[in-house]
PDB file of N, CA and C in Angstrom:
ATOM      1  N   TRP A  20       0.830  -1.181   0.000  1.00 94.00           N
ATOM      2  CA  TRP A  20       0.000   0.000   0.000  1.00 94.00           C
ATOM      3  C   TRP A  20       0.873   1.242   0.000  1.00 94.00           C
ATOM      4  N   GLY A  21       0.285   2.320  -0.439  1.00 95.00           N
ATOM      5  CA  GLY A  21       1.005   3.577  -0.447  1.00 95.00           C
ATOM      6  C   GLY A  21       0.070   4.750  -0.225  1.00 95.00           C
ATOM      7  N   ILE A  22       0.613   5.816   0.304  1.00 93.00           N
ATOM      8  CA  ILE A  22      -0.134   7.054   0.501  1.00 93.00           C
ATOM      9  C   ILE A  22       0.643   8.162  -0.178  1.00 93.00           C
ATOM     10  N   LEU A  23      -0.031   8.906  -1.059  1.00 93.00           N
ATOM     11  CA  LEU A  23       0.568  10.051  -1.729  1.00 93.00           C
ATOM     12  C   LEU A  23      -0.121  11.305  -1.205  1.00 93.00           C
ATOM     13  N   PHE A  24       0.670  12.171  -0.593  1.00 88.00           N
ATOM     14  CA  PHE A  24       0.176  13.466  -0.140  1.00 88.00           C
ATOM     15  C   PHE A  24       0.499  14.476  -1.229  1.00 88.00           C
ATOM     16  N   SER A  25      -0.477  15.110  -1.799  1.00 89.00           N
ATOM     17  CA  SER A  25      -0.247  16.115  -2.826  1.00 89.00           C
ATOM     18  C   SER A  25      -0.606  17.476  -2.243  1.00 89.00           C
ATOM     19  N   HIS A  26       0.370  18.373  -2.219  1.00 82.00           N
ATOM     20  CA  HIS A  26       0.165  19.682  -1.607  1.00 82.00           C
ATOM     21  C   HIS A  26       0.519  20.787  -2.587  1.00 82.00           C
ATOM     22  N   PRO A  27      -0.253  21.869  -2.583  1.00 83.00           N
ATOM     23  CA  PRO A  27      -0.039  22.926  -3.568  1.00 83.00           C
ATOM     24  C   PRO A  27       1.260  23.700  -3.388  1.00 83.00           C
ATOM     25  N   ARG A  28       1.649  23.970  -2.164  1.00 86.00           N
ATOM     26  CA  ARG A  28       2.861  24.752  -1.917  1.00 86.00           C
ATOM     27  C   ARG A  28       3.433  24.375  -0.557  1.00 86.00           C
ATOM     28  N   ASP A  29       4.720  24.588  -0.415  1.00 91.00           N
ATOM     29  CA  ASP A  29       5.363  24.409   0.889  1.00 91.00           C
ATOM     30  C   ASP A  29       4.986  25.568   1.813  1.00 91.00           C
ATOM     31  N   PHE A  30       5.053  25.331   3.082  1.00 89.00           N
ATOM     32  CA  PHE A  30       4.853  26.327   4.142  1.00 89.00           C
ATOM     33  C   PHE A  30       3.409  26.794   4.305  1.00 89.00           C
ATOM     34  N   THR A  31       2.451  26.141   3.679  1.00 87.00           N
ATOM     35  CA  THR A  31       1.060  26.515   3.928  1.00 87.00           C
ATOM     36  C   THR A  31       0.635  25.872   5.250  1.00 87.00           C
ATOM     37  N   PRO A  32      -0.185  26.550   6.045  1.00 86.00           N
ATOM     38  CA  PRO A  32      -0.507  26.052   7.388  1.00 86.00           C
ATOM     39  C   PRO A  32      -1.170  24.673   7.397  1.00 86.00           C
ATOM     40  N   VAL A  33      -2.154  24.455   6.548  1.00 87.00           N
ATOM     41  CA  VAL A  33      -2.843  23.164   6.565  1.00 87.00           C
ATOM     42  C   VAL A  33      -1.910  22.047   6.113  1.00 87.00           C
ATOM     43  N   CYS A  34      -1.141  22.298   5.066  1.00 88.00           N
ATOM     44  CA  CYS A  34      -0.203  21.282   4.580  1.00 88.00           C
ATOM     45  C   CYS A  34       0.841  20.944   5.631  1.00 88.00           C
ATOM     46  N   THR A  35       1.309  21.935   6.350  1.00 91.00           N
ATOM     47  CA  THR A  35       2.312  21.713   7.392  1.00 91.00           C
ATOM     48  C   THR A  35       1.739  20.840   8.506  1.00 91.00           C
ATOM     49  N   THR A  36       0.512  21.121   8.938  1.00 92.00           N
ATOM     50  CA  THR A  36      -0.080  20.311  10.007  1.00 92.00           C
ATOM     51  C   THR A  36      -0.394  18.899   9.521  1.00 92.00           C
ATOM     52  N   GLU A  37      -0.834  18.760   8.270  1.00 93.00           N
ATOM     53  CA  GLU A  37      -1.122  17.422   7.739  1.00 93.00           C
ATOM     54  C   GLU A  37       0.146  16.574   7.655  1.00 93.00           C
ATOM     55  N   LEU A  38       1.218  17.136   7.092  1.00 93.00           N
ATOM     56  CA  LEU A  38       2.447  16.361   6.991  1.00 93.00           C
ATOM     57  C   LEU A  38       3.081  16.139   8.359  1.00 93.00           C
ATOM     58  N   GLY A  39       2.882  17.078   9.277  1.00 94.00           N
ATOM     59  CA  GLY A  39       3.360  16.883  10.641  1.00 94.00           C
ATOM     60  C   GLY A  39       2.674  15.700  11.301  1.00 94.00           C
ATOM     61  N   ARG A  40       1.375  15.603  11.127  1.00 94.00           N
ATOM     62  CA  ARG A  40       0.629  14.474  11.700  1.00 94.00           C
ATOM     63  C   ARG A  40       1.032  13.166  11.032  1.00 94.00           C
ATOM     64  N   ALA A  41       1.208  13.206   9.711  1.00 94.00           N
ATOM     65  CA  ALA A  41       1.636  12.006   8.988  1.00 94.00           C
ATOM     66  C   ALA A  41       3.002  11.543   9.478  1.00 94.00           C
ATOM     67  N   ALA A  42       3.910  12.477   9.731  1.00 94.00           N
ATOM     68  CA  ALA A  42       5.239  12.125  10.245  1.00 94.00           C
ATOM     69  C   ALA A  42       5.125  11.456  11.610  1.00 94.00           C
ATOM     70  N   LYS A  43       4.224  11.961  12.448  1.00 94.00           N
ATOM     71  CA  LYS A  43       4.026  11.348  13.776  1.00 94.00           C
ATOM     72  C   LYS A  43       3.463   9.931  13.662  1.00 94.00           C
ATOM     73  N   LEU A  44       2.603   9.706  12.660  1.00 95.00           N
ATOM     74  CA  LEU A  44       1.958   8.396  12.497  1.00 95.00           C
ATOM     75  C   LEU A  44       2.778   7.420  11.653  1.00 95.00           C
ATOM     76  N   GLU A  45       3.895   7.860  11.120  1.00 95.00           N
ATOM     77  CA  GLU A  45       4.693   7.024  10.222  1.00 95.00           C
ATOM     78  C   GLU A  45       5.040   5.662  10.805  1.00 95.00           C
ATOM     79  N   PRO A  46       5.391   5.539  12.088  1.00 96.00           N
ATOM     80  CA  PRO A  46       5.681   4.196  12.616  1.00 96.00           C
ATOM     81  C   PRO A  46       4.494   3.232  12.486  1.00 96.00           C
ATOM     82  N   GLU A  47       3.289   3.737  12.632  1.00 97.00           N
ATOM     83  CA  GLU A  47       2.098   2.887  12.473  1.00 97.00           C
ATOM     84  C   GLU A  47       1.922   2.449  11.018  1.00 97.00           C
ATOM     85  N   PHE A  48       2.164   3.366  10.096  1.00 96.00           N
ATOM     86  CA  PHE A  48       2.077   3.005   8.681  1.00 96.00           C
ATOM     87  C   PHE A  48       3.167   1.998   8.319  1.00 96.00           C
ATOM     88  N   ARG A  49       4.376   2.199   8.839  1.00 96.00           N
ATOM     89  CA  ARG A  49       5.490   1.282   8.567  1.00 96.00           C
ATOM     90  C   ARG A  49       5.171  -0.122   9.052  1.00 96.00           C
ATOM     91  N   LYS A  50       4.551  -0.244  10.239  1.00 97.00           N
ATOM     92  CA  LYS A  50       4.163  -1.557  10.772  1.00 97.00           C
ATOM     93  C   LYS A  50       3.228  -2.294   9.821  1.00 97.00           C
ATOM     94  N   ARG A  51       2.464  -1.538   9.055  1.00 97.00           N
ATOM     95  CA  ARG A  51       1.485  -2.107   8.126  1.00 97.00           C
ATOM     96  C   ARG A  51       2.027  -2.173   6.695  1.00 97.00           C
ATOM     97  N   ASN A  52       3.339  -1.920   6.556  1.00 97.00           N
ATOM     98  CA  ASN A  52       4.027  -1.951   5.262  1.00 97.00           C
ATOM     99  C   ASN A  52       3.428  -0.957   4.256  1.00 97.00           C
ATOM    100  N   VAL A  53       3.038   0.211   4.745  1.00 97.00           N
ATOM    101  CA  VAL A  53       2.505   1.281   3.899  1.00 97.00           C
ATOM    102  C   VAL A  53       3.615   2.295   3.662  1.00 97.00           C
ATOM    103  N   LYS A  54       3.897   2.569   2.408  1.00 97.00           N
ATOM    104  CA  LYS A  54       4.913   3.552   2.029  1.00 97.00           C
ATOM    105  C   LYS A  54       4.251   4.915   1.895  1.00 97.00           C
ATOM    106  N   MET A  55       4.931   5.948   2.364  1.00 96.00           N
ATOM    107  CA  MET A  55       4.402   7.310   2.311  1.00 96.00           C
ATOM    108  C   MET A  55       5.323   8.178   1.464  1.00 96.00           C
ATOM    109  N   ILE A  56       4.721   9.088   0.689  1.00 95.00           N
ATOM    110  CA  ILE A  56       5.475  10.034  -0.115  1.00 95.00           C
ATOM    111  C   ILE A  56       4.604  11.273  -0.317  1.00 95.00           C
ATOM    112  N   ALA A  57       5.235  12.418  -0.415  1.00 94.00           N
ATOM    113  CA  ALA A  57       4.503  13.667  -0.622  1.00 94.00           C
ATOM    114  C   ALA A  57       4.941  14.297  -1.940  1.00 94.00           C
ATOM    115  N   LEU A  58       4.109  15.185  -2.459  1.00 93.00           N
ATOM    116  CA  LEU A  58       4.387  15.898  -3.697  1.00 93.00           C
ATOM    117  C   LEU A  58       4.021  17.348  -3.502  1.00 93.00           C
ATOM    118  N   SER A  59       4.900  18.237  -3.927  1.00 92.00           N
ATOM    119  CA  SER A  59       4.632  19.673  -3.867  1.00 92.00           C
ATOM    120  C   SER A  59       5.332  20.337  -5.037  1.00 92.00           C
ATOM    121  N   ILE A  60       4.830  21.484  -5.459  1.00 91.00           N
ATOM    122  CA  ILE A  60       5.364  22.140  -6.649  1.00 91.00           C
ATOM    123  C   ILE A  60       6.646  22.915  -6.394  1.00 91.00           C
ATOM    124  N   ASP A  61       7.089  22.988  -5.173  1.00 92.00           N
ATOM    125  CA  ASP A  61       8.276  23.768  -4.849  1.00 92.00           C
ATOM    126  C   ASP A  61       9.552  22.957  -5.030  1.00 92.00           C
ATOM    127  N   SER A  62      10.691  23.624  -4.863  1.00 92.00           N
ATOM    128  CA  SER A  62      12.005  23.010  -5.101  1.00 92.00           C
ATOM    129  C   SER A  62      12.428  22.106  -3.938  1.00 92.00           C
ATOM    130  N   VAL A  63      13.447  21.305  -4.205  1.00 92.00           N
ATOM    131  CA  VAL A  63      14.017  20.441  -3.163  1.00 92.00           C
ATOM    132  C   VAL A  63      14.519  21.296  -2.002  1.00 92.00           C
ATOM    133  N   GLN A  64      15.188  22.403  -2.299  1.00 93.00           N
ATOM    134  CA  GLN A  64      15.688  23.282  -1.230  1.00 93.00           C
ATOM    135  C   GLN A  64      14.548  23.790  -0.360  1.00 93.00           C
ATOM    136  N   ASP A  65      13.431  24.166  -0.978  1.00 93.00           N
ATOM    137  CA  ASP A  65      12.255  24.577  -0.198  1.00 93.00           C
ATOM    138  C   ASP A  65      11.726  23.429   0.652  1.00 93.00           C
ATOM    139  N   HIS A  66      11.734  22.223   0.082  1.00 92.00           N
ATOM    140  CA  HIS A  66      11.264  21.055   0.839  1.00 92.00           C
ATOM    141  C   HIS A  66      12.125  20.814   2.077  1.00 92.00           C
ATOM    142  N   LEU A  67      13.426  20.995   1.930  1.00 93.00           N
ATOM    143  CA  LEU A  67      14.323  20.793   3.077  1.00 93.00           C
ATOM    144  C   LEU A  67      14.039  21.823   4.165  1.00 93.00           C
ATOM    145  N   SER A  68      13.824  23.062   3.768  1.00 93.00           N
ATOM    146  CA  SER A  68      13.480  24.099   4.753  1.00 93.00           C
ATOM    147  C   SER A  68      12.115  23.834   5.370  1.00 93.00           C
ATOM    148  N   TRP A  69      11.163  23.425   4.544  1.00 93.00           N
ATOM    149  CA  TRP A  69       9.806  23.133   5.029  1.00 93.00           C
ATOM    150  C   TRP A  69       9.826  21.962   6.003  1.00 93.00           C
ATOM    151  N   SER A  70      10.678  20.961   5.722  1.00 94.00           N
ATOM    152  CA  SER A  70      10.785  19.812   6.623  1.00 94.00           C
ATOM    153  C   SER A  70      11.187  20.260   8.026  1.00 94.00           C
ATOM    154  N   LYS A  71      12.077  21.239   8.105  1.00 94.00           N
ATOM    155  CA  LYS A  71      12.449  21.796   9.418  1.00 94.00           C
ATOM    156  C   LYS A  71      11.226  22.396  10.107  1.00 94.00           C
ATOM    157  N   ASP A  72      10.420  23.102   9.354  1.00 92.00           N
ATOM    158  CA  ASP A  72       9.206  23.730   9.890  1.00 92.00           C
ATOM    159  C   ASP A  72       8.216  22.666  10.366  1.00 92.00           C
ATOM    160  N   ILE A  73       8.055  21.621   9.588  1.00 93.00           N
ATOM    161  CA  ILE A  73       7.146  20.522   9.954  1.00 93.00           C
ATOM    162  C   ILE A  73       7.621  19.866  11.247  1.00 93.00           C
ATOM    163  N   ASN A  74       8.922  19.574  11.336  1.00 93.00           N
ATOM    164  CA  ASN A  74       9.455  18.954  12.551  1.00 93.00           C
ATOM    165  C   ASN A  74       9.308  19.877  13.756  1.00 93.00           C
ATOM    166  N   ALA A  75       9.528  21.165  13.565  1.00 93.00           N
ATOM    167  CA  ALA A  75       9.351  22.121  14.659  1.00 93.00           C
ATOM    168  C   ALA A  75       7.892  22.166  15.111  1.00 93.00           C
ATOM    169  N   TYR A  76       6.973  22.090  14.159  1.00 91.00           N
ATOM    170  CA  TYR A  76       5.539  22.047  14.495  1.00 91.00           C
ATOM    171  C   TYR A  76       5.241  20.841  15.387  1.00 91.00           C
ATOM    172  N   ASN A  77       5.916  19.728  15.114  1.00 90.00           N
ATOM    173  CA  ASN A  77       5.725  18.514  15.906  1.00 90.00           C
ATOM    174  C   ASN A  77       6.438  18.558  17.248  1.00 90.00           C
ATOM    175  N   GLY A  78       7.134  19.661  17.537  1.00 90.00           N
ATOM    176  CA  GLY A  78       7.834  19.773  18.800  1.00 90.00           C
ATOM    177  C   GLY A  78       9.172  19.058  18.796  1.00 90.00           C
ATOM    178  N   GLU A  79       9.706  18.787  17.607  1.00 86.00           N
ATOM    179  CA  GLU A  79      10.973  18.096  17.473  1.00 86.00           C
ATOM    180  C   GLU A  79      12.047  19.075  17.020  1.00 86.00           C
ATOM    181  N   GLN A  80      13.271  18.599  16.969  1.00 86.00           N
ATOM    182  CA  GLN A  80      14.367  19.417  16.454  1.00 86.00           C
ATOM    183  C   GLN A  80      14.074  19.756  14.992  1.00 86.00           C
ATOM    184  N   PRO A  81      14.328  20.979  14.589  1.00 85.00           N
ATOM    185  CA  PRO A  81      14.048  21.363  13.195  1.00 85.00           C
ATOM    186  C   PRO A  81      15.079  20.804  12.223  1.00 85.00           C
ATOM    187  N   GLU A  82      14.959  19.521  11.922  1.00 85.00           N
ATOM    188  CA  GLU A  82      15.867  18.845  10.995  1.00 85.00           C
ATOM    189  C   GLU A  82      15.274  18.857   9.594  1.00 85.00           C
ATOM    190  N   GLU A  83      16.137  18.629   8.602  1.00 85.00           N
ATOM    191  CA  GLU A  83      15.691  18.603   7.213  1.00 85.00           C
ATOM    192  C   GLU A  83      15.066  17.274   6.822  1.00 85.00           C
ATOM    193  N   LYS A  84      15.164  16.275   7.680  1.00 91.00           N
ATOM    194  CA  LYS A  84      14.723  14.929   7.306  1.00 91.00           C
ATOM    195  C   LYS A  84      13.352  14.600   7.904  1.00 91.00           C
ATOM    196  N   LEU A  85      12.475  14.116   7.051  1.00 94.00           N
ATOM    197  CA  LEU A  85      11.180  13.572   7.463  1.00 94.00           C
ATOM    198  C   LEU A  85      11.220  12.061   7.243  1.00 94.00           C
ATOM    199  N   PRO A  86      10.279  11.311   7.796  1.00 94.00           N
ATOM    200  CA  PRO A  86      10.294   9.860   7.602  1.00 94.00           C
ATOM    201  C   PRO A  86       9.755   9.434   6.230  1.00 94.00           C
ATOM    202  N   PHE A  87       9.548  10.387   5.333  1.00 95.00           N
ATOM    203  CA  PHE A  87       9.115  10.091   3.969  1.00 95.00           C
ATOM    204  C   PHE A  87       9.634  11.212   3.067  1.00 95.00           C
ATOM    205  N   PRO A  88       9.834  10.918   1.786  1.00 95.00           N
ATOM    206  CA  PRO A  88      10.332  11.948   0.863  1.00 95.00           C
ATOM    207  C   PRO A  88       9.222  12.878   0.383  1.00 95.00           C
ATOM    208  N   ILE A  89       9.647  14.053  -0.093  1.00 94.00           N
ATOM    209  CA  ILE A  89       8.735  14.984  -0.753  1.00 94.00           C
ATOM    210  C   ILE A  89       9.253  15.174  -2.177  1.00 94.00           C
ATOM    211  N   ILE A  90       8.435  14.867  -3.156  1.00 94.00           N
ATOM    212  CA  ILE A  90       8.801  15.017  -4.563  1.00 94.00           C
ATOM    213  C   ILE A  90       8.713  16.491  -4.944  1.00 94.00           C
ATOM    214  N   ALA A  91       9.746  16.993  -5.615  1.00 93.00           N
ATOM    215  CA  ALA A  91       9.731  18.352  -6.143  1.00 93.00           C
ATOM    216  C   ALA A  91       9.124  18.320  -7.543  1.00 93.00           C
ATOM    217  N   ASP A  92       8.067  19.088  -7.745  1.00 92.00           N
ATOM    218  CA  ASP A  92       7.375  19.120  -9.044  1.00 92.00           C
ATOM    219  C   ASP A  92       7.278  20.570  -9.524  1.00 92.00           C
ATOM    220  N   ALA A  93       8.433  21.231  -9.606  1.00 87.00           N
ATOM    221  CA  ALA A  93       8.470  22.661  -9.942  1.00 87.00           C
ATOM    222  C   ALA A  93       7.851  22.962 -11.301  1.00 87.00           C
ATOM    223  N   LYS A  94       7.975  22.035 -12.247  1.00 90.00           N
ATOM    224  CA  LYS A  94       7.393  22.258 -13.578  1.00 90.00           C
ATOM    225  C   LYS A  94       5.930  21.804 -13.668  1.00 90.00           C
ATOM    226  N   ARG A  95       5.437  21.260 -12.576  1.00 88.00           N
ATOM    227  CA  ARG A  95       4.051  20.780 -12.472  1.00 88.00           C
ATOM    228  C   ARG A  95       3.721  19.712 -13.517  1.00 88.00           C
ATOM    229  N   GLU A  96       4.709  18.868 -13.791  1.00 89.00           N
ATOM    230  CA  GLU A  96       4.505  17.786 -14.742  1.00 89.00           C
ATOM    231  C   GLU A  96       3.812  16.583 -14.114  1.00 89.00           C
ATOM    232  N   LEU A  97       4.076  16.337 -12.849  1.00 85.00           N
ATOM    233  CA  LEU A  97       3.455  15.209 -12.163  1.00 85.00           C
ATOM    234  C   LEU A  97       2.064  15.546 -11.664  1.00 85.00           C
ATOM    235  N   ALA A  98       1.922  16.727 -11.091  1.00 77.00           N
ATOM    236  CA  ALA A  98       0.629  17.140 -10.544  1.00 77.00           C
ATOM    237  C   ALA A  98      -0.380  17.290 -11.663  1.00 77.00           C
TER     238      ALA A  98
END
């Protein structure tokens, strides 16, 4: 199984809280062999900065790493 999170832009409040919650629940998804991935139209560099914001929202250290990748779709070819 897989879950694809598609978000319009990085740093939007709803997207940040959704991915923050997904990051918190990732161990439960992993136990069920569910792969998680996100998609946003912004750049990889923006995703790395946004990941820090998401982790900070979760009350964790603002690191660039989340438990799932975020696909950069700057040309909007995938979306």
